[in-house]
Tab-separated table of C-alpha atoms in Angstrom:
chain	number	residue	atom	x	y	z
E	1	MET	CA	115.799	118.686	101.890
E	2	PRO	CA	112.131	117.583	101.882
E	3	ILE	CA	110.962	114.814	99.582
E	4	ARG	CA	107.387	113.861	98.633
E	5	VAL	CA	106.604	110.344	99.872
E	6	PHE	CA	103.824	107.765	99.832
E	7	ILE	CA	103.501	104.138	100.953
E	8	SER	CA	102.009	101.717	98.436
E	9	ILE	CA	101.514	98.206	97.148
E	10	PRO	CA	102.735	97.917	93.539
E	11	ILE	CA	100.597	96.473	90.743
E	12	PRO	CA	102.865	94.197	88.683
E	13	ASN	CA	100.104	92.877	86.416
E	14	THR	CA	98.560	95.881	84.635
E	15	ALA	CA	97.760	94.290	81.242
E	16	GLY	CA	94.138	93.645	82.200
E	17	LEU	CA	93.602	97.329	83.049
E	18	VAL	CA	94.942	98.663	79.735
E	19	PRO	CA	91.830	98.071	77.536
E	20	MET	CA	89.594	99.873	80.058
E	21	MET	CA	92.094	102.748	80.373
E	22	GLU	CA	92.345	103.036	76.574
E	23	ASP	CA	88.523	103.185	76.473
E	24	LEU	CA	88.526	105.950	79.119
E	25	LYS	CA	91.038	107.966	77.041
E	26	THR	CA	88.353	108.346	74.352
E	27	VAL	CA	86.334	110.559	76.724
E	28	ARG	CA	87.177	114.250	76.546
E	29	GLY	CA	88.425	115.548	79.912
E	30	VAL	CA	89.726	112.154	81.110
E	31	ARG	CA	93.500	111.839	81.615
E	32	THR	CA	94.626	108.295	82.436
E	33	SER	CA	97.430	107.471	84.874
E	34	PRO	CA	100.735	106.122	83.545
E	35	VAL	CA	100.349	102.322	83.585
E	36	LYS	CA	103.849	101.857	85.070
E	37	GLN	CA	102.838	103.962	88.093
E	38	LEU	CA	99.644	102.144	89.098
E	39	HIS	CA	99.609	101.219	92.790
E	40	ILE	CA	97.427	100.935	95.896
E	41	THR	CA	98.257	103.840	98.213
E	42	LEU	CA	98.256	102.753	101.852
E	43	ARG	CA	99.195	106.222	103.113
E	44	PHE	CA	100.293	109.498	101.452
E	45	LEU	CA	102.816	111.375	103.583
E	46	GLY	CA	103.567	114.353	101.372
E	47	ASP	CA	106.768	116.271	102.094
E	48	ILE	CA	109.039	114.770	104.752
E	49	GLU	CA	112.746	115.096	105.463
E	50	GLU	CA	114.853	112.520	103.620
E	51	GLU	CA	116.454	111.503	106.941
E	52	GLN	CA	113.014	110.246	108.055
E	53	LEU	CA	112.944	107.500	105.381
E	54	ASP	CA	114.632	104.940	107.647
E	55	ARG	CA	112.008	105.538	110.357
E	56	VAL	CA	109.199	105.316	107.776
E	57	GLU	CA	110.633	101.969	106.607
E	58	GLU	CA	110.698	100.727	110.240
E	59	ILE	CA	107.085	101.843	110.696
E	60	VAL	CA	105.958	99.977	107.565
E	61	ASN	CA	107.844	96.820	108.598
E	62	GLU	CA	106.327	96.978	112.104
E	63	SER	CA	102.869	97.475	110.580
E	64	LEU	CA	103.264	94.363	108.403
E	65	ILE	CA	104.034	91.999	111.291
E	66	GLY	CA	101.608	89.088	111.128
E	67	VAL	CA	100.320	90.055	107.660
E	68	HIS	CA	100.523	87.294	105.078
E	69	ALA	CA	100.494	87.689	101.322
E	70	SER	CA	97.129	86.984	99.736
E	71	ARG	CA	95.668	87.507	96.275
E	72	ILE	CA	94.525	90.954	95.222
E	73	LEU	CA	91.694	91.254	92.690
E	74	LEU	CA	91.294	94.492	90.720
E	75	LYS	CA	87.591	94.793	89.929
E	76	GLY	CA	85.087	97.440	88.887
E	77	LEU	CA	85.287	101.148	88.056
E	78	GLY	CA	84.282	103.904	90.466
E	79	ALA	CA	84.924	107.590	91.166
E	80	PHE	CA	85.821	110.074	93.875
E	81	PRO	CA	83.993	111.984	95.225
E	82	ASN	CA	81.159	110.153	93.409
E	83	GLN	CA	80.004	109.052	89.945
E	84	ARG	CA	77.838	112.150	89.384
E	85	ALA	CA	80.780	114.544	89.849
E	86	PRO	CA	83.893	112.432	89.202
E	87	ARG	CA	87.340	113.938	89.770
E	88	VAL	CA	89.292	110.673	90.157
E	89	LEU	CA	88.453	107.367	88.463
E	90	TRP	CA	89.540	104.199	90.219
E	91	ALA	CA	89.613	100.429	89.881
E	92	GLY	CA	88.389	98.641	92.978
E	93	VAL	CA	90.504	96.328	95.128
E	94	GLU	CA	89.304	93.079	96.729
E	95	THR	CA	91.622	91.050	98.979
E	96	ASP	CA	91.925	89.158	102.243
E	97	ILE	CA	94.960	91.297	103.137
E	98	PRO	CA	93.760	93.638	105.923
E	99	LEU	CA	94.649	96.798	103.964
E	100	ALA	CA	92.596	99.166	106.148
E	101	GLU	CA	94.187	97.714	109.289
E	102	ILE	CA	97.693	98.089	107.826
E	103	SER	CA	96.920	101.686	106.821
E	104	GLU	CA	95.650	102.436	110.341
E	105	ARG	CA	98.714	100.839	111.962
E	106	ILE	CA	100.974	102.952	109.730
E	107	SER	CA	98.943	106.079	110.589
E	108	ARG	CA	99.189	105.468	114.354
E	109	LYS	CA	102.929	104.861	114.184
E	110	LEU	CA	103.552	107.907	111.942
E	111	ARG	CA	101.556	110.054	114.371
E	112	ALA	CA	103.546	108.713	117.345
E	113	ALA	CA	106.817	109.396	115.491
E	114	GLY	CA	105.734	112.967	114.662
E	115	ILE	CA	105.883	112.331	110.912
E	116	PRO	CA	103.123	114.246	109.100
E	117	PHE	CA	100.808	112.513	106.619
E	118	ASP	CA	97.512	113.022	104.801
E	119	GLU	CA	94.721	112.011	107.214
E	120	LYS	CA	92.144	111.226	104.505
E	121	PRO	CA	90.238	108.028	105.287
E	122	PHE	CA	91.728	104.979	103.598
E	123	LYS	CA	89.766	103.398	100.741
E	124	PRO	CA	91.541	100.650	98.793
E	125	HIS	CA	91.670	101.609	95.116
E	126	ILE	CA	93.930	102.207	92.157
E	127	THR	CA	93.735	105.637	90.539
E	128	VAL	CA	93.348	104.943	86.816
E	129	ALA	CA	92.448	108.466	85.639
E	130	ARG	CA	91.760	112.062	86.606
E	131	VAL	CA	88.784	114.022	85.286
E	132	GLU	CA	88.468	117.658	84.233
E	133	GLY	CA	85.134	119.249	83.456
E	134	THR	CA	81.906	117.236	83.579
E	135	PRO	CA	82.095	114.448	81.009
E	136	ASN	CA	79.288	111.910	80.941
E	137	LEU	CA	80.816	108.685	82.237
E	138	VAL	CA	77.603	106.827	83.135
E	139	HIS	CA	78.106	104.323	80.296
E	140	LYS	CA	81.716	103.604	81.383
E	141	PHE	CA	80.688	103.038	85.016
E	142	SER	CA	77.980	100.561	84.002
E	143	LYS	CA	80.224	98.878	81.398
E	144	TYR	CA	83.007	98.165	83.934
E	145	LYS	CA	80.955	97.838	87.133
E	146	THR	CA	81.766	94.146	87.662
E	147	THR	CA	84.741	93.680	85.320
E	148	GLU	CA	87.663	91.757	86.803
E	149	PHE	CA	90.801	93.414	85.420
E	150	ALA	CA	93.616	91.473	87.075
E	151	THR	CA	94.594	89.290	89.984
E	152	TYR	CA	98.035	88.941	91.542
E	153	LEU	CA	99.897	87.951	94.693
E	154	PRO	CA	101.808	90.923	96.117
E	155	ASN	CA	104.993	90.324	98.066
E	156	ALA	CA	105.938	93.820	99.200
E	157	VAL	CA	104.967	97.308	100.261
E	158	HIS	CA	107.024	100.164	98.831
E	159	VAL	CA	108.024	103.490	100.344
E	160	MET	CA	107.975	105.703	97.247
E	161	ARG	CA	109.387	109.097	96.322
E	162	SER	CA	107.174	111.189	94.050
E	163	GLU	CA	108.776	114.037	92.135
E	164	LEU	CA	106.394	116.414	90.395
E	165	GLY	CA	107.387	117.614	86.935
E	166	PRO	CA	105.844	119.287	83.897
E	167	LYS	CA	104.747	115.898	82.504
E	168	GLY	CA	103.366	114.640	85.827
E	169	ALA	CA	104.899	112.747	88.726
E	170	THR	CA	107.907	110.445	88.568
E	171	HIS	CA	107.888	107.647	91.155
E	172	THR	CA	111.034	106.056	92.590
E	173	ILE	CA	111.199	103.148	95.034
E	174	GLU	CA	113.041	104.294	98.183
E	175	ARG	CA	112.467	101.267	100.443
E	176	VAL	CA	110.953	97.780	100.032
E	177	CYS	CA	109.178	96.096	102.970
E	178	TYR	CA	108.210	92.445	102.429
E	179	LEU	CA	104.962	90.725	103.327
E	180	HIS	CA	105.402	87.551	105.366
């Protein structure tokens, strides 16, 4: 039976993001992400067969060879597709970990293994909210442009299951792959 899967780096230290997210909640049309589910998505696979999880774990472990843990800084507020027409609000990610390279390694290996995934270009971020309508968020973007929300040292990459429900997605850790 197919399961919905993504590969991510967890965010254990979310306290610094909470005041900004509470501020965003005051804007009509902005729905913040559950704090417990904040993460950096390295690659979204979508629906795959459950039997493929072991291969996905191997691919992630192979892609992490030679990658050492390094601090991650969560800084600034931005939007996809852009700040004039925001649909997704994100906190930026700064780190010496080669996140784009890891994402590309995972993509190449998934392709070679015939495991489908979302081919959107990788941009390191944390989705903090989704936007409906056209609220004016100019003040929020300028207010949080250079704010440093949190810093932490990650030790793992997770292969996650995402189950969609009436109250949003529920995330479950399926596999843990450690940074060296």
